[in-house]
Short mmCIF file of C-alpha atoms in Angstrom, two decimals:
data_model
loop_
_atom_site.label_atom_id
_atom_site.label_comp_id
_atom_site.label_asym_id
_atom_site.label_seq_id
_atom_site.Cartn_x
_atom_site.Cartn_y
_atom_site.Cartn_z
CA UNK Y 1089 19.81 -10.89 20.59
CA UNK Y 1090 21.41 -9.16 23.05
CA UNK Y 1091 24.89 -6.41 23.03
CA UNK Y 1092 26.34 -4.62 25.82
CA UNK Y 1093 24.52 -1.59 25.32
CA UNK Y 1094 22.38 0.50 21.96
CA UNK Y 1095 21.47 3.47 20.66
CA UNK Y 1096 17.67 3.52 20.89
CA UNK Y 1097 17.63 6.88 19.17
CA UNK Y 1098 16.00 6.15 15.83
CA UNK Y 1099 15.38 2.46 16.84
CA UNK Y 1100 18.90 1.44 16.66
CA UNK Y 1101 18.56 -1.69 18.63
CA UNK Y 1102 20.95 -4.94 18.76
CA UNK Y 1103 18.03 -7.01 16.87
CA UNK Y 1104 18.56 -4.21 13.42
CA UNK Y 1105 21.68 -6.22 13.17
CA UNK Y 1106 19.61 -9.04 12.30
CA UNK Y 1107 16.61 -7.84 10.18
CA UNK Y 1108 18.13 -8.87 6.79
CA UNK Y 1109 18.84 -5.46 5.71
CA UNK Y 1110 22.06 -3.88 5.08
CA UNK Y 1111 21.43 -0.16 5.74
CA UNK Y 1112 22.35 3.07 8.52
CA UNK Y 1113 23.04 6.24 9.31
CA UNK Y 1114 25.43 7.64 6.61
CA UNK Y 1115 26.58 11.01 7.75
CA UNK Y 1116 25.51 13.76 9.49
CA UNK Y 1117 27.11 16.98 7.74
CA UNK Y 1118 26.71 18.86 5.73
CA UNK Y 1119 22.96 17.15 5.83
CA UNK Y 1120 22.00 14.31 7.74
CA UNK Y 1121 21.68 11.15 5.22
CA UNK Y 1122 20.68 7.31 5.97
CA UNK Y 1123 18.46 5.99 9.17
CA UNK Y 1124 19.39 4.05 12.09
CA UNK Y 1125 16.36 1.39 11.95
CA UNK Y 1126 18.31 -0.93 10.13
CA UNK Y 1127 21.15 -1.10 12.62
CA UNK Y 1128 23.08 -2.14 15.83
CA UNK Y 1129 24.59 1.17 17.05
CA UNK Y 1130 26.18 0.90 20.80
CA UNK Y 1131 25.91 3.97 23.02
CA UNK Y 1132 28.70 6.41 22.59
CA UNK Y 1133 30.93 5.54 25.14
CA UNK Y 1134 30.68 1.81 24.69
CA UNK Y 1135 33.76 1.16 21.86
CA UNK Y 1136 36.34 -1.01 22.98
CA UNK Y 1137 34.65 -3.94 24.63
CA UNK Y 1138 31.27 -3.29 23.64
CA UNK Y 1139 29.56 -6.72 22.33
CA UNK Y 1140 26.34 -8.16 20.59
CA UNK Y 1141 25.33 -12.25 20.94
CA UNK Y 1142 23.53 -14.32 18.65
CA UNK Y 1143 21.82 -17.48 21.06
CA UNK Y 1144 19.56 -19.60 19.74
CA UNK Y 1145 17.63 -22.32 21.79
CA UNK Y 1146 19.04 -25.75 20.38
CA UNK Y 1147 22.72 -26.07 19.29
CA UNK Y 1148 23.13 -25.18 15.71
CA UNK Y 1149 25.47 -28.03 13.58
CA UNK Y 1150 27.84 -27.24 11.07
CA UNK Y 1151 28.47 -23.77 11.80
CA UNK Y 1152 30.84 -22.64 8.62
CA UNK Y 1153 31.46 -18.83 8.77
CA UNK Y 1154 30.27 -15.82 10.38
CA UNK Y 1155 29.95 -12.36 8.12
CA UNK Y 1156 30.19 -8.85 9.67
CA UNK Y 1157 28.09 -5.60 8.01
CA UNK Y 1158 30.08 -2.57 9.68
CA UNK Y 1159 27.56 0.33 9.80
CA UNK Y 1160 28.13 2.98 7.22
CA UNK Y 1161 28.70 5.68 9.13
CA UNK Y 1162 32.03 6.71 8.25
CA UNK Y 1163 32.97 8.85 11.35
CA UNK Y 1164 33.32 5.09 13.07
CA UNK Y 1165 35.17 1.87 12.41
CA UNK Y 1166 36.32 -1.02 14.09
CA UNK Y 1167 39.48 -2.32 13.34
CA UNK Y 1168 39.91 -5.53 15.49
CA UNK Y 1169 37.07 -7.62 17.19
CA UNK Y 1170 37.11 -11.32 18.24
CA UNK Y 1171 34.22 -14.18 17.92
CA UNK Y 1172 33.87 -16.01 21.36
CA UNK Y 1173 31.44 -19.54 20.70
CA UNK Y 1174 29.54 -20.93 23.43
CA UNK Y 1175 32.06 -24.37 22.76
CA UNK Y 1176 34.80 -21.59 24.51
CA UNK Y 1177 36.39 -21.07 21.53
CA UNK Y 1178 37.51 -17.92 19.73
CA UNK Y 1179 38.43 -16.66 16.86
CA UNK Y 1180 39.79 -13.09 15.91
CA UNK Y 1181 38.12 -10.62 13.58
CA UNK Y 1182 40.64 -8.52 11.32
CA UNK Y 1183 39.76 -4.85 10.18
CA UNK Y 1184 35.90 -4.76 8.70
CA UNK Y 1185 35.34 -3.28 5.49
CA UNK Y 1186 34.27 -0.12 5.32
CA UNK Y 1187 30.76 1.25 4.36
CA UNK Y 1188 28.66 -1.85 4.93
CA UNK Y 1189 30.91 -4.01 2.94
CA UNK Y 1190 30.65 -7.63 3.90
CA UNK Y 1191 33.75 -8.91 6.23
CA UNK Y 1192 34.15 -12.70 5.94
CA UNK Y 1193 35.20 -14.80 8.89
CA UNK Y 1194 35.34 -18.82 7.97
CA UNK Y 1195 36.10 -21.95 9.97
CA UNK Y 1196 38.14 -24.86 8.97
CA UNK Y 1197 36.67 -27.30 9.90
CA UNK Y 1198 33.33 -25.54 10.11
CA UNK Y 1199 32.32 -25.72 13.99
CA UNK Y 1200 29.69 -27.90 15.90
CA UNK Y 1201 26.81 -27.65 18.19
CA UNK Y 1202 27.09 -23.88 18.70
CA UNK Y 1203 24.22 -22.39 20.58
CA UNK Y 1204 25.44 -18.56 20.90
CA UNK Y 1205 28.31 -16.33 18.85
CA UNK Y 1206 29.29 -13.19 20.99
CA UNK Y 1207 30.96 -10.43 18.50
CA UNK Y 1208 33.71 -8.30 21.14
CA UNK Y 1209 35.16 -4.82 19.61
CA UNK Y 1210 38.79 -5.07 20.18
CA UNK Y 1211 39.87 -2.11 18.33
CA UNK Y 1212 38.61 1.19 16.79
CA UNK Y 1213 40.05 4.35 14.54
CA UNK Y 1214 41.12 7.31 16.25
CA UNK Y 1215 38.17 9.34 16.90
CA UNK Y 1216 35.78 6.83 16.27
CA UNK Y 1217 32.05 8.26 17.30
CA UNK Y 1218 29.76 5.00 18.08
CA UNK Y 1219 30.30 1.90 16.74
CA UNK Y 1220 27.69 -0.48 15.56
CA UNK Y 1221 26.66 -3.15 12.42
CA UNK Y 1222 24.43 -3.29 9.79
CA UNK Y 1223 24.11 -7.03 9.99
CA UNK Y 1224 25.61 -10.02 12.06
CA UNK Y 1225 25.05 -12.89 9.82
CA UNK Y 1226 25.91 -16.86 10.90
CA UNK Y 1227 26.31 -18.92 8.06
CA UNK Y 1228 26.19 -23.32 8.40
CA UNK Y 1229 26.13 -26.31 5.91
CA UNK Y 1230 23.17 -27.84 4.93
CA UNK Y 1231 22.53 -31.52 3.53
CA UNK Y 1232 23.89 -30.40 -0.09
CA UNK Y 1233 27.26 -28.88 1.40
CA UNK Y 1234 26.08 -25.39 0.27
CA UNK Y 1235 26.68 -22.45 2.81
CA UNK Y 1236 23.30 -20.93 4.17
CA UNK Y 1237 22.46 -18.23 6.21
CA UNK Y 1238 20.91 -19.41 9.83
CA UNK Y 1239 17.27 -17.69 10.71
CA UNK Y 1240 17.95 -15.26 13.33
CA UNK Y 1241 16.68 -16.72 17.25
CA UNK Y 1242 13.73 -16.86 17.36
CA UNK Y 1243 12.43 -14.90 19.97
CA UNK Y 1244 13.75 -12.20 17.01
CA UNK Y 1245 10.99 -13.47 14.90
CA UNK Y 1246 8.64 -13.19 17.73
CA UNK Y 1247 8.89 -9.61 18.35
CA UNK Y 1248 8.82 -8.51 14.90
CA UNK Y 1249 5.55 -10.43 14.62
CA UNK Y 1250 4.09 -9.05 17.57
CA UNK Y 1251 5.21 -5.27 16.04
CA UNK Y 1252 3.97 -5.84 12.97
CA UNK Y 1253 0.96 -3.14 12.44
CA UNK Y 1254 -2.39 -3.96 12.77
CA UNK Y 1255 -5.13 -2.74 10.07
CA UNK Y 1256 -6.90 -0.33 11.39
CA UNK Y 1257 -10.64 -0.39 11.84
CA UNK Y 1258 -12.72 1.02 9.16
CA UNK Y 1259 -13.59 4.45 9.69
CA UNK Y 1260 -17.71 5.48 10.65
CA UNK Y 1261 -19.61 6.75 7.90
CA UNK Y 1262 -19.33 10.90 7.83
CA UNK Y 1263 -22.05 12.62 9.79
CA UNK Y 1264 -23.60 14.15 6.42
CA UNK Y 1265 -23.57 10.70 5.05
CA UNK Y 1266 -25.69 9.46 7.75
CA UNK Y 1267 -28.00 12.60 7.49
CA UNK Y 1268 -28.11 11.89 3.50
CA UNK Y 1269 -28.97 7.91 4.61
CA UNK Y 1270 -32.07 9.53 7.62
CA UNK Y 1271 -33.37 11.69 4.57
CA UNK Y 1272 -33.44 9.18 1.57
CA UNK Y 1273 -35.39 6.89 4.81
CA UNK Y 1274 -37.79 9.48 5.73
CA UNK Y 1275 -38.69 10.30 1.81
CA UNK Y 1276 -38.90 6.77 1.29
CA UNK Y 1277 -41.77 6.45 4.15
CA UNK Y 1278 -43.17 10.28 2.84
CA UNK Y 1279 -44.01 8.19 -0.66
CA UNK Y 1280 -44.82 4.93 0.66
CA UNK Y 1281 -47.92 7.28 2.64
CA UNK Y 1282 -48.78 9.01 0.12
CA UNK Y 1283 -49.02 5.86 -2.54
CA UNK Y 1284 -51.28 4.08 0.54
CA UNK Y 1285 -53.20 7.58 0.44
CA UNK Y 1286 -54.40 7.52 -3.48
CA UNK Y 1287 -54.86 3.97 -3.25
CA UNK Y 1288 -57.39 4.46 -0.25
CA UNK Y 1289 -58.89 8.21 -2.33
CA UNK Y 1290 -59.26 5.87 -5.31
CA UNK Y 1291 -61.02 3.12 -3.79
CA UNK Y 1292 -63.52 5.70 -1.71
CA UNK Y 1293 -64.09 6.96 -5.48
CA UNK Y 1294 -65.26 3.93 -6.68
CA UNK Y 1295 -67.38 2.96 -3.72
#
């Protein structure tokens, strides 16, 4: 995944717009509301002609609509964009929907063997602030004619893996726990003598 520039404030990279989950930055008076992890947000002077690509490495078949998640922000919204395909077509993008509503962009008939969709901001409202989505979704036909969404590239799934946390180690026991552990040891041996002890004044006894 790759865009012409982000917002890496709060983690809002190009590859949010492709995490599966519809969410942003809501508004920021009278109190901030919403996060940024879940989103693409370009910097703040990239509006008009700022981009983010979808490339996958082998050609994907039967490509049948594209859907666009505008981030919720409502200080910003795009009002034109175009799709560019790596088969050098293009197809324009009307006005999204507002507040991460879905926007809707089929093909008839549904495109072939496209290995990367490019998303270009043609337009904005007055006074937009930075633009961005909340998901770029790429939609194909599988062997039952039913509409599916296509996994993300993978190199995508790669880094999430790679970023997923790692348990951390259990922690050492507490110092007075190991002092509690030394004592119980040393009273142990302390009985263990003193058992061997009346054993050995009990057997001089006898003798």
């Amino acid at each position: 995944v790759e865009a012409s520039s982000q917002n890496n404030k709060g983690g809002a990279s190009a590859r949010a717009a492709v995490d599966g989950v519809v969410d942003g930055f809501i508004r920021a008076d009278p109190t901030p509301y919403g996060n940024t992890r879940n989103e693409w947000v370009a910097s703040s002077h990239d509006k008009v002609g700022a981009w983010i690509e979808l490339a996958w490495d082998k050609p994907i078949a039967q490509v049948a609509r594209v859907g666009l998640f505008e981030r919720p922000f409502w200080e910003s919204h795009i009002t034109g964009g175009k799709l560019e395909f790596s088969d050098g077509s293009m197809v324009d993008v009307p006005e999204l929907s507002r507040v991460a509503q879905e926007t809707v962009v089929d093909f008839d008939p549904p495109k072939r063997d496209i290995q990367w969709v490019r998303f270009t901001v043609t337009k904005v409202m007055e006074k937009t602030e930075a633009i961005g989505l909340a998901e770029f979704a790429v939609y194909e036909f599988n062997d039952t004619n039913q509409c599916g969404r296509i996994p993300p590239p993978k190199e995508t799934q790669e880094q999430e893996e790679q970023e997923e946390p790692q348990p951390l180690p259990p922690p050492p026991p507490p110092q007075k726990q190991q002092q509690e552990t030394q004592n119980n040891q040393e009273k142990s041996k302390d009985l263990i003598d003193n058992d061997e002890n009346d054993d050995k004044l009990v057997q001089q006894q006898q003798d």
